[in-house]
PDB file of C-alpha atoms in Angstrom:
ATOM      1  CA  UNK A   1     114.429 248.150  52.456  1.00  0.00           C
ATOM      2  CA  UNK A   2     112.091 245.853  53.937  1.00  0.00           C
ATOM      3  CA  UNK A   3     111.983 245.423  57.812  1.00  0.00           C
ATOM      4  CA  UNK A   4     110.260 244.956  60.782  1.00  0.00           C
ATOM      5  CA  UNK A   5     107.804 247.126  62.507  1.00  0.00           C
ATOM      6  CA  UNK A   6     108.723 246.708  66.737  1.00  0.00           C
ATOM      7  CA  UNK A   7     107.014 249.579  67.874  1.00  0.00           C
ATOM      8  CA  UNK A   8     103.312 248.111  68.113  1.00  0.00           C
ATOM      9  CA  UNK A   9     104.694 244.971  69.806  1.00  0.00           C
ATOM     10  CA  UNK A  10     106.820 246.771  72.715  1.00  0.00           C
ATOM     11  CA  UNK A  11     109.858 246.278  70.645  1.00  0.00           C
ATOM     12  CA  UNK A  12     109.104 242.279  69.961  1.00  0.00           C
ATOM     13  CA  UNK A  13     107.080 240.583  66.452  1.00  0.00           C
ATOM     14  CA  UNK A  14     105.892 237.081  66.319  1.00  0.00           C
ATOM     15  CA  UNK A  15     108.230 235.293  63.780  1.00  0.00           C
ATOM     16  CA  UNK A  16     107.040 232.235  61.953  1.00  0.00           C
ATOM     17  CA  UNK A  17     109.249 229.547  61.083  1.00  0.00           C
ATOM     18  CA  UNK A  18     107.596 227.330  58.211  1.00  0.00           C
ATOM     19  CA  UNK A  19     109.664 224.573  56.411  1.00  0.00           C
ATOM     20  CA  UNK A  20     110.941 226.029  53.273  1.00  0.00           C
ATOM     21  CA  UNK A  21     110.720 222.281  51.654  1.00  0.00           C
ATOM     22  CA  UNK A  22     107.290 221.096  52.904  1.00  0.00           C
ATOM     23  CA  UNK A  23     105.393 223.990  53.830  1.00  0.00           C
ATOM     24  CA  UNK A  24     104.408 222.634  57.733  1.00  0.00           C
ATOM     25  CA  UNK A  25     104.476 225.246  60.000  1.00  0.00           C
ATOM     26  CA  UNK A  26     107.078 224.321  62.669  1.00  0.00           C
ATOM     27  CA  UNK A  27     107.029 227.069  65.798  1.00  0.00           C
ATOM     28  CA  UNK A  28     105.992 230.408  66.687  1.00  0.00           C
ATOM     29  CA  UNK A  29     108.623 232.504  68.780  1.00  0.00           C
ATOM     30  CA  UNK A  30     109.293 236.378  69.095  1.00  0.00           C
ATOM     31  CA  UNK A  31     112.333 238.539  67.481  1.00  0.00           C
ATOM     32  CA  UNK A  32     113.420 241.849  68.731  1.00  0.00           C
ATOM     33  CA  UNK A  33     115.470 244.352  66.703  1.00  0.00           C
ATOM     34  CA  UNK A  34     118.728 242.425  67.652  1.00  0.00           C
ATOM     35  CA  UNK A  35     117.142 238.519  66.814  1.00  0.00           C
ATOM     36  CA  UNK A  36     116.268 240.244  63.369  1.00  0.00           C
ATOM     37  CA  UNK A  37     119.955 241.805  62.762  1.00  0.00           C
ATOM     38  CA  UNK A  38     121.917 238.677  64.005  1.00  0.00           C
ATOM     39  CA  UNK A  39     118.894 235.914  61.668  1.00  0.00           C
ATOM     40  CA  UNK A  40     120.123 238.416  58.488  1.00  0.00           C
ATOM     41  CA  UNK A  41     123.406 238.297  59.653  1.00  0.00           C
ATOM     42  CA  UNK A  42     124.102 234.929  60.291  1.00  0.00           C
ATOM     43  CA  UNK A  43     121.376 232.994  58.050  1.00  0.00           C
ATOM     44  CA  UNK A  44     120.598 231.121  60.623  1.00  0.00           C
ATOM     45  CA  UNK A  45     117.481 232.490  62.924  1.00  0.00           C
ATOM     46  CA  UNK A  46     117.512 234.096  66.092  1.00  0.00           C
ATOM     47  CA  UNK A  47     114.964 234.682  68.520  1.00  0.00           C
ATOM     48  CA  UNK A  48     114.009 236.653  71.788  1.00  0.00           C
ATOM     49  CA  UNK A  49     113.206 234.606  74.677  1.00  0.00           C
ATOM     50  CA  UNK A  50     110.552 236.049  76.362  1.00  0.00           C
ATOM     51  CA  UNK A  51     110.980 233.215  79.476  1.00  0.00           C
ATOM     52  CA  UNK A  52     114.845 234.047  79.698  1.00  0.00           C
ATOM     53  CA  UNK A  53     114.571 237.635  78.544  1.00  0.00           C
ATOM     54  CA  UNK A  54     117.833 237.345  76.244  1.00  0.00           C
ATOM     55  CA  UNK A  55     118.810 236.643  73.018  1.00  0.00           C
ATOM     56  CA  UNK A  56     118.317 232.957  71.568  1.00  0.00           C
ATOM     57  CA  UNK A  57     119.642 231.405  68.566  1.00  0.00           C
ATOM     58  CA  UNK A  58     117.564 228.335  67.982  1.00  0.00           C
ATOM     59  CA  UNK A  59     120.269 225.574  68.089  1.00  0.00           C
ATOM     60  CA  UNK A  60     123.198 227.130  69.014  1.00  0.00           C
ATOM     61  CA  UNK A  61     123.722 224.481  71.521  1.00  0.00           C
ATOM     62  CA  UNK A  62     121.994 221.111  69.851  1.00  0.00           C
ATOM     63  CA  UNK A  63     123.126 221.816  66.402  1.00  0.00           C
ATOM     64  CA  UNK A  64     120.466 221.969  65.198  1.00  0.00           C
ATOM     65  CA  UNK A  65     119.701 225.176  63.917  1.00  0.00           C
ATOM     66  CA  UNK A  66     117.504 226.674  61.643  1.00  0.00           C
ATOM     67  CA  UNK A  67     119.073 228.131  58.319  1.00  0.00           C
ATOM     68  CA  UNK A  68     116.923 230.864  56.623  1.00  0.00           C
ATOM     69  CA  UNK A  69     115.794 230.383  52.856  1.00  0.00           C
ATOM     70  CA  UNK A  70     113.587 233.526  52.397  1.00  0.00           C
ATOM     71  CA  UNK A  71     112.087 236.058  54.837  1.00  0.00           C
ATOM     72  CA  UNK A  72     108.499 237.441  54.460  1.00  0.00           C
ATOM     73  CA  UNK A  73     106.341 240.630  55.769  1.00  0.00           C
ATOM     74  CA  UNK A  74     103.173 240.979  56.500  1.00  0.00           C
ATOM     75  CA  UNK A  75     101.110 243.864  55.412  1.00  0.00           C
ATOM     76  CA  UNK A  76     101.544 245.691  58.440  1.00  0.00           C
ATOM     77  CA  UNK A  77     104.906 244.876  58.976  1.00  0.00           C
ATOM     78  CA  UNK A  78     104.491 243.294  62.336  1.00  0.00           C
ATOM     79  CA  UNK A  79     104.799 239.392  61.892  1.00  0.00           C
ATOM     80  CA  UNK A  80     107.233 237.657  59.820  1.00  0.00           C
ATOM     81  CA  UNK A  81     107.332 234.446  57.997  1.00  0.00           C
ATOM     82  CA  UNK A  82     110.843 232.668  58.019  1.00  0.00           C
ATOM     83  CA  UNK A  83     111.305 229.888  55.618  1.00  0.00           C
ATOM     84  CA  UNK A  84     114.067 227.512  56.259  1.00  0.00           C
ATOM     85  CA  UNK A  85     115.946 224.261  56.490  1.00  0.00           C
ATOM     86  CA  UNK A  86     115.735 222.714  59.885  1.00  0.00           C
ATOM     87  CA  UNK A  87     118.867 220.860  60.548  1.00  0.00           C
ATOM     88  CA  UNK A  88     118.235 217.722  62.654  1.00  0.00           C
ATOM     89  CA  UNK A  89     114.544 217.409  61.666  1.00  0.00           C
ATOM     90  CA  UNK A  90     112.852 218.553  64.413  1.00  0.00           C
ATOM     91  CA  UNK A  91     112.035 222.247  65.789  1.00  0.00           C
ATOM     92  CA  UNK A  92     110.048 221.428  68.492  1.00  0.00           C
ATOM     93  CA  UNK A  93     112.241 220.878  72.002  1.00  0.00           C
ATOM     94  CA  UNK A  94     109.863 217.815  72.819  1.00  0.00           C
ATOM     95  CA  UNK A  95     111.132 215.997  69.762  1.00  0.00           C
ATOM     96  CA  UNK A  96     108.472 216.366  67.420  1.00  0.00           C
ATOM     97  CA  UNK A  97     109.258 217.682  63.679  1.00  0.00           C
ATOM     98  CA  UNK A  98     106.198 220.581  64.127  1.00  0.00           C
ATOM     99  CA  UNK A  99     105.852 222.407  67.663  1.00  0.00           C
ATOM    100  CA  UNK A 100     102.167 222.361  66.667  1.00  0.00           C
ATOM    101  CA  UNK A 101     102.055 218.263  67.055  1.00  0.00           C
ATOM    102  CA  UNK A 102      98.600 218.450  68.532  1.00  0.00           C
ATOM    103  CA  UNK A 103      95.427 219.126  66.726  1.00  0.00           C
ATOM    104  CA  UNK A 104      92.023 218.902  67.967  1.00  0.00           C
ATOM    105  CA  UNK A 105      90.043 215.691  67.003  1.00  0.00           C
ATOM    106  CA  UNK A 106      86.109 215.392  66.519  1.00  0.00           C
ATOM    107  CA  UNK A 107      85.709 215.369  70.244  1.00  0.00           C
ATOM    108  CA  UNK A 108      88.180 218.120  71.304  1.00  0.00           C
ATOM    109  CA  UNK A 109      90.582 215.787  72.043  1.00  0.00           C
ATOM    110  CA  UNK A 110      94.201 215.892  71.641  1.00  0.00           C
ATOM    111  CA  UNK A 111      96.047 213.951  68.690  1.00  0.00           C
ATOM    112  CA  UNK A 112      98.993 213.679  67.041  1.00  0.00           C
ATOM    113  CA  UNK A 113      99.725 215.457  63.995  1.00  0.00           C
ATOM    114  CA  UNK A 114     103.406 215.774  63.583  1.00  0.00           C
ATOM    115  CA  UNK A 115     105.585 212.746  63.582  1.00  0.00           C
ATOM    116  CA  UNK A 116     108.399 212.475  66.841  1.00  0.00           C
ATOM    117  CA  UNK A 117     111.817 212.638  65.759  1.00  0.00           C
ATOM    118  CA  UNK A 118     114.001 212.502  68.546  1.00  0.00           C
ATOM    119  CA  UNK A 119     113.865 212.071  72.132  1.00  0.00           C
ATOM    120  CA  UNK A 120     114.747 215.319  74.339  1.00  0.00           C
ATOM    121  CA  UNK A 121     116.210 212.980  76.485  1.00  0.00           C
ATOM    122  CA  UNK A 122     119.244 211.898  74.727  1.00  0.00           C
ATOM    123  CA  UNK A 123     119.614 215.639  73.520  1.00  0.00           C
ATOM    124  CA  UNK A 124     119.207 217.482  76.258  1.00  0.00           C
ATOM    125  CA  UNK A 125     119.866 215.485  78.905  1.00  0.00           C
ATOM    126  CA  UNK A 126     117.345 213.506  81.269  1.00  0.00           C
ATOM    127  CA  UNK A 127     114.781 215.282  83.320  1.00  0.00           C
ATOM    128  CA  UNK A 128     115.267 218.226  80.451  1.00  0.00           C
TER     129      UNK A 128
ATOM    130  CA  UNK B   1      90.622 218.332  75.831  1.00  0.00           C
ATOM    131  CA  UNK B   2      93.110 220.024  73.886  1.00  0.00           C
ATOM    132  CA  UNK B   3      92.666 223.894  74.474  1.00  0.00           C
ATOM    133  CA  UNK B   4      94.719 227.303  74.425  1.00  0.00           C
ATOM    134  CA  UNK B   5      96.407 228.549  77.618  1.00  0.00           C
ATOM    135  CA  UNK B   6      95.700 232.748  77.327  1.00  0.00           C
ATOM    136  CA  UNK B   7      97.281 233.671  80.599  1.00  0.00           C
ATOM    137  CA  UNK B   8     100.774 233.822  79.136  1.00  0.00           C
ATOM    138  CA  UNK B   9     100.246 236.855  76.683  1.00  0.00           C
ATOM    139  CA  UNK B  10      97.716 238.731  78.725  1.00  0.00           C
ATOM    140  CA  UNK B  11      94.759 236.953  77.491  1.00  0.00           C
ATOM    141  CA  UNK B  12      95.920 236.769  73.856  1.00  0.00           C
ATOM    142  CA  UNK B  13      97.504 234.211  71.984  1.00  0.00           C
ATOM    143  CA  UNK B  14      98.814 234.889  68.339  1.00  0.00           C
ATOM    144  CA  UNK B  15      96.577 233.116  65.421  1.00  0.00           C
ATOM    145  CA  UNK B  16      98.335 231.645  62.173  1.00  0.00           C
ATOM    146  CA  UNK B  17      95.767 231.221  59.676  1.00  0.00           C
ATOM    147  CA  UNK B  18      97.078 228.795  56.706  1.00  0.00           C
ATOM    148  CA  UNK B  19      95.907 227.705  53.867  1.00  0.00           C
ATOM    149  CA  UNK B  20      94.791 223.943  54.445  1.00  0.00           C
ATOM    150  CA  UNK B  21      95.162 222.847  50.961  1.00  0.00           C
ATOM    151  CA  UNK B  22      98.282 224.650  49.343  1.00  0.00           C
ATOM    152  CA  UNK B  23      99.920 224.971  52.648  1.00  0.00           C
ATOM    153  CA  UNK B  24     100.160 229.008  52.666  1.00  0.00           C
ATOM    154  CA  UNK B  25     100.529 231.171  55.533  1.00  0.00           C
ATOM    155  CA  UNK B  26      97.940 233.508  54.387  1.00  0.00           C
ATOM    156  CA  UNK B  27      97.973 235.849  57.936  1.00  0.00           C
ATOM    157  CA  UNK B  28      98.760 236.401  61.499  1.00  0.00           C
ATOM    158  CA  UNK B  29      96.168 237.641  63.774  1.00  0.00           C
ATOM    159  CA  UNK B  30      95.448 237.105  67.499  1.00  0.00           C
ATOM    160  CA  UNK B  31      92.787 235.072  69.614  1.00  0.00           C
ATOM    161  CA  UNK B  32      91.011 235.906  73.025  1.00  0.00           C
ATOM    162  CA  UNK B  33      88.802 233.164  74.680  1.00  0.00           C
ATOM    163  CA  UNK B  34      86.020 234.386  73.205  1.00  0.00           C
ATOM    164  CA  UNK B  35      86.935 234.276  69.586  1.00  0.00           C
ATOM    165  CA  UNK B  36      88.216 231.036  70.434  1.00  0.00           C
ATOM    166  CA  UNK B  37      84.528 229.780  71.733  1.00  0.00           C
ATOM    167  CA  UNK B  38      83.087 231.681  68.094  1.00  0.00           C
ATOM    168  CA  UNK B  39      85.686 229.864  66.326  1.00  0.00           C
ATOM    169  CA  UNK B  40      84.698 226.656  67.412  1.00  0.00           C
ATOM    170  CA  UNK B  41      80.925 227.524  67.468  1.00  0.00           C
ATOM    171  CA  UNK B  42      80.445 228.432  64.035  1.00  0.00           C
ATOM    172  CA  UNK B  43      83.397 226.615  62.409  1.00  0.00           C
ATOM    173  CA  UNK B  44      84.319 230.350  60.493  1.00  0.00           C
ATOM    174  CA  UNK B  45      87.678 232.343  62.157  1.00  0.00           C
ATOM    175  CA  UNK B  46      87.163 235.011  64.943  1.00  0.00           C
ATOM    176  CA  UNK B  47      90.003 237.110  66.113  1.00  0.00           C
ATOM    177  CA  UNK B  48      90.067 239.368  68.058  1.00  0.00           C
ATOM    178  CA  UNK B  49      91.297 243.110  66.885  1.00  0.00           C
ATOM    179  CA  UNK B  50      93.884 244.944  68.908  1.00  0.00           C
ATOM    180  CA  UNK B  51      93.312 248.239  67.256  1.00  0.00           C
ATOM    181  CA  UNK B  52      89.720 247.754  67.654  1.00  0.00           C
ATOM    182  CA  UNK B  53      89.826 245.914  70.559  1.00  0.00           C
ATOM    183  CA  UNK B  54      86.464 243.653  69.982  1.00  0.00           C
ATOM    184  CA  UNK B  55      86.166 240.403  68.727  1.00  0.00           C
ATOM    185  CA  UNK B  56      86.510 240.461  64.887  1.00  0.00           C
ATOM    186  CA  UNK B  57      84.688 237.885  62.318  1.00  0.00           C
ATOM    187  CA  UNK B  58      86.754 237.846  59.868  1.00  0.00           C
ATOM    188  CA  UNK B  59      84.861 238.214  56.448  1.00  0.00           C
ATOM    189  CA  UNK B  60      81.974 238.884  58.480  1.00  0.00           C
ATOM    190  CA  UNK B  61      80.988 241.877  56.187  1.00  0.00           C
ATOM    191  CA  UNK B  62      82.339 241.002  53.125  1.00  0.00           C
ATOM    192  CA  UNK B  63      81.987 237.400  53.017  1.00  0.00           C
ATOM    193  CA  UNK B  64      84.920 236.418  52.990  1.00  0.00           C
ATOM    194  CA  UNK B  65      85.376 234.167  55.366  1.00  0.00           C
ATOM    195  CA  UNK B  66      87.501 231.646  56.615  1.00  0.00           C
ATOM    196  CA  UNK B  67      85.964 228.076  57.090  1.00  0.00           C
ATOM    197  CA  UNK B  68      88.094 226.004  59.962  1.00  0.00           C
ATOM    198  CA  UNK B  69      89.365 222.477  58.441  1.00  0.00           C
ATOM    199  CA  UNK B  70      91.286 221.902  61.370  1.00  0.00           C
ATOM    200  CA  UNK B  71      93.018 223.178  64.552  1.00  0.00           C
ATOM    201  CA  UNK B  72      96.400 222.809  65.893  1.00  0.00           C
ATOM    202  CA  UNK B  73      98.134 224.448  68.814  1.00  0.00           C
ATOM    203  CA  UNK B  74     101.761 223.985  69.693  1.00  0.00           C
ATOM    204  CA  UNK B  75     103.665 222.901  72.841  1.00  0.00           C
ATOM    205  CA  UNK B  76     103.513 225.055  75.142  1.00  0.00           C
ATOM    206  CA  UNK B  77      99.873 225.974  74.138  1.00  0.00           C
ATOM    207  CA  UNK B  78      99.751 229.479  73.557  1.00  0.00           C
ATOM    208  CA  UNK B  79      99.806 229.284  70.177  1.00  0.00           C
ATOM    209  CA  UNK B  80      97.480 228.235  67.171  1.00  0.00           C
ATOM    210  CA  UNK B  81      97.563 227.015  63.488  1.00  0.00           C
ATOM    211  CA  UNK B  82      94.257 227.288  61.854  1.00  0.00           C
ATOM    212  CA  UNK B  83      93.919 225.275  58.994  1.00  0.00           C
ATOM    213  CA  UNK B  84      91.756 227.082  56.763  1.00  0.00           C
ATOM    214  CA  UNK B  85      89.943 227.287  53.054  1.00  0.00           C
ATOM    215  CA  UNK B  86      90.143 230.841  52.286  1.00  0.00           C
ATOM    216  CA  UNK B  87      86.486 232.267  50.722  1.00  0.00           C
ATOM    217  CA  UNK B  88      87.001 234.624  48.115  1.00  0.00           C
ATOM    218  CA  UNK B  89      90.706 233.829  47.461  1.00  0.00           C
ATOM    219  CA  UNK B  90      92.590 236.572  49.668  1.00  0.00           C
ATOM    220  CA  UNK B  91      93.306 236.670  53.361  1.00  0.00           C
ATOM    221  CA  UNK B  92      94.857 240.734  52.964  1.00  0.00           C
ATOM    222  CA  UNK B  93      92.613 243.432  52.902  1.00  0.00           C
ATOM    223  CA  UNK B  94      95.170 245.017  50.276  1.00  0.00           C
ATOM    224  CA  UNK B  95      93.538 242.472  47.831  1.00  0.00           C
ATOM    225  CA  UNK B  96      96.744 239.931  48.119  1.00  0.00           C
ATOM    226  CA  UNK B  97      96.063 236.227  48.568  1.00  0.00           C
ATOM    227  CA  UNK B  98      98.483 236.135  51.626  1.00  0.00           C
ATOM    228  CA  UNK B  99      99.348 239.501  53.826  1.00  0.00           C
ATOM    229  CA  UNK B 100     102.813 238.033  53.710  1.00  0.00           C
ATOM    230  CA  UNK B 101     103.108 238.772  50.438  1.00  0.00           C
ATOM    231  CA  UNK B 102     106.252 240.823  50.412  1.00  0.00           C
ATOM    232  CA  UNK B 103     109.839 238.717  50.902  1.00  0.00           C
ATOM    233  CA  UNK B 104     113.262 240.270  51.413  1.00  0.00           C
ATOM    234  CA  UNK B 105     115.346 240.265  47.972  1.00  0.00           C
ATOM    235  CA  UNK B 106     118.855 239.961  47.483  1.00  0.00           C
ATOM    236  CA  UNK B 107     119.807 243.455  48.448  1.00  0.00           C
ATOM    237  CA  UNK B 108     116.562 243.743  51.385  1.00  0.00           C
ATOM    238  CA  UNK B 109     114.727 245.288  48.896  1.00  0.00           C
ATOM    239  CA  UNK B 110     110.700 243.948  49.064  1.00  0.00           C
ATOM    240  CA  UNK B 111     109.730 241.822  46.451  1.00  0.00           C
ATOM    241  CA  UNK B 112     106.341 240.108  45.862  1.00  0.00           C
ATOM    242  CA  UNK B 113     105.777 236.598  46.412  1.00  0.00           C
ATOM    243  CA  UNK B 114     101.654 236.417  46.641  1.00  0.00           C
ATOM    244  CA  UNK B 115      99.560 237.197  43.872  1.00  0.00           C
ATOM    245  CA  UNK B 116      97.223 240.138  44.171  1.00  0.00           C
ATOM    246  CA  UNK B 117      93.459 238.678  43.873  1.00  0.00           C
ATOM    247  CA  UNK B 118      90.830 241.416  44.263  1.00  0.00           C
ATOM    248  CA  UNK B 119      91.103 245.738  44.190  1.00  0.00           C
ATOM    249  CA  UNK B 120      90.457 246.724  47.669  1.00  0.00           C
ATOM    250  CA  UNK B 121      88.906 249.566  46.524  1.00  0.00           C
ATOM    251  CA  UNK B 122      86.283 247.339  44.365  1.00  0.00           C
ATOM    252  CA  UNK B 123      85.421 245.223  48.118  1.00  0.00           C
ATOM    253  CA  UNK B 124      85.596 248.178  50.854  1.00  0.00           C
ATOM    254  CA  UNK B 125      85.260 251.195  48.601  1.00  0.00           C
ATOM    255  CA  UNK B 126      87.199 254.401  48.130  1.00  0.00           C
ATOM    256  CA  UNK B 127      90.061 255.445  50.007  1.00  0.00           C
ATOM    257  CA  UNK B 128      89.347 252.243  52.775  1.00  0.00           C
TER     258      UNK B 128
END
């Protein structure tokens, strides 16, 4: 069986989620042993917040979740690659398709990189 | 200017190193600020090794390196895509082209899904 090493990471790996379809890298968030039971559970991935300290399935609330195609190891066991559908287009809570939406220009600047999809106002509610 | 925040995970911030032309994850590693500065200095990734703890040039000794097409860091900033042409062919120091190069089959059994490229043994020598 392959799984998850937690011990190096105090119990938590970084997880990956890259677009099964396109290949763009759309976050980076954490899984505990529970995130990775309920993602292979459920198809749908899980995460461990480390801001709320709890369990967090991407898109439970919005709908728009993120449903797993294939799940990948690293060589040490200790980072995973998800690859999966994201319902609703966009992974990133600001409203962009890619949480990484900035890349550095010629100048060290900031600019845009990942197209906005919908505005976390009328999703989450203003001031969200 | 657009630039990591380290304070968050103790002065670390996870690395994902992808291949800029087919798209591949080919590893996840971690950055301090000063294999951030390298980074940008020379253009070639610098992590920085837990289990060593000193910065790391990655391919520094065996030349292959990774050459920086472009940078990318997501909302919150403590996070990084490195867009990246891979010298040599493999990111893995077990010789595959990606260290995620085992995915969960039907049954959770590990399957591989990135081609073996070079015989560690031939590049670090016996037993590394």
């Amino acid at each position: 069986m392959l799984t998850p090493d937690f011990k190096k990471g105090g119990g938590l790996i970084p997880a990956i989620a890259q677009d099964a379809a396109s290949g763009e890298v759309l976050m980076l968030a954490y899984m505990n042993q529970q995130a990775w039971d309920k993602t292979l559970q459920t198809g749908e991935v899980h995460y461990y917040s480390r801001s709320r300290n709890s369990l967090w399935h991407k898109g439970g609330t919005s709908g728009h979740v993120q449903k797993v195609k294939a799940i990948r190891l690293d060589c040490d066991r200790d980072a995973v690659v998800v690859l999966i559908e994201q319902i609703g287009g966009a992974a990133c809570h600001e409203g962009h398709r890619s949480c990484f939406f900035r890349e550095r220009g010629p100048d060290g600047e900031a600019v845009e990189c990942s197209p906005k999809v919908f505005d976390p106002e009328k999703v989450y509610g203003p001031g969200a």
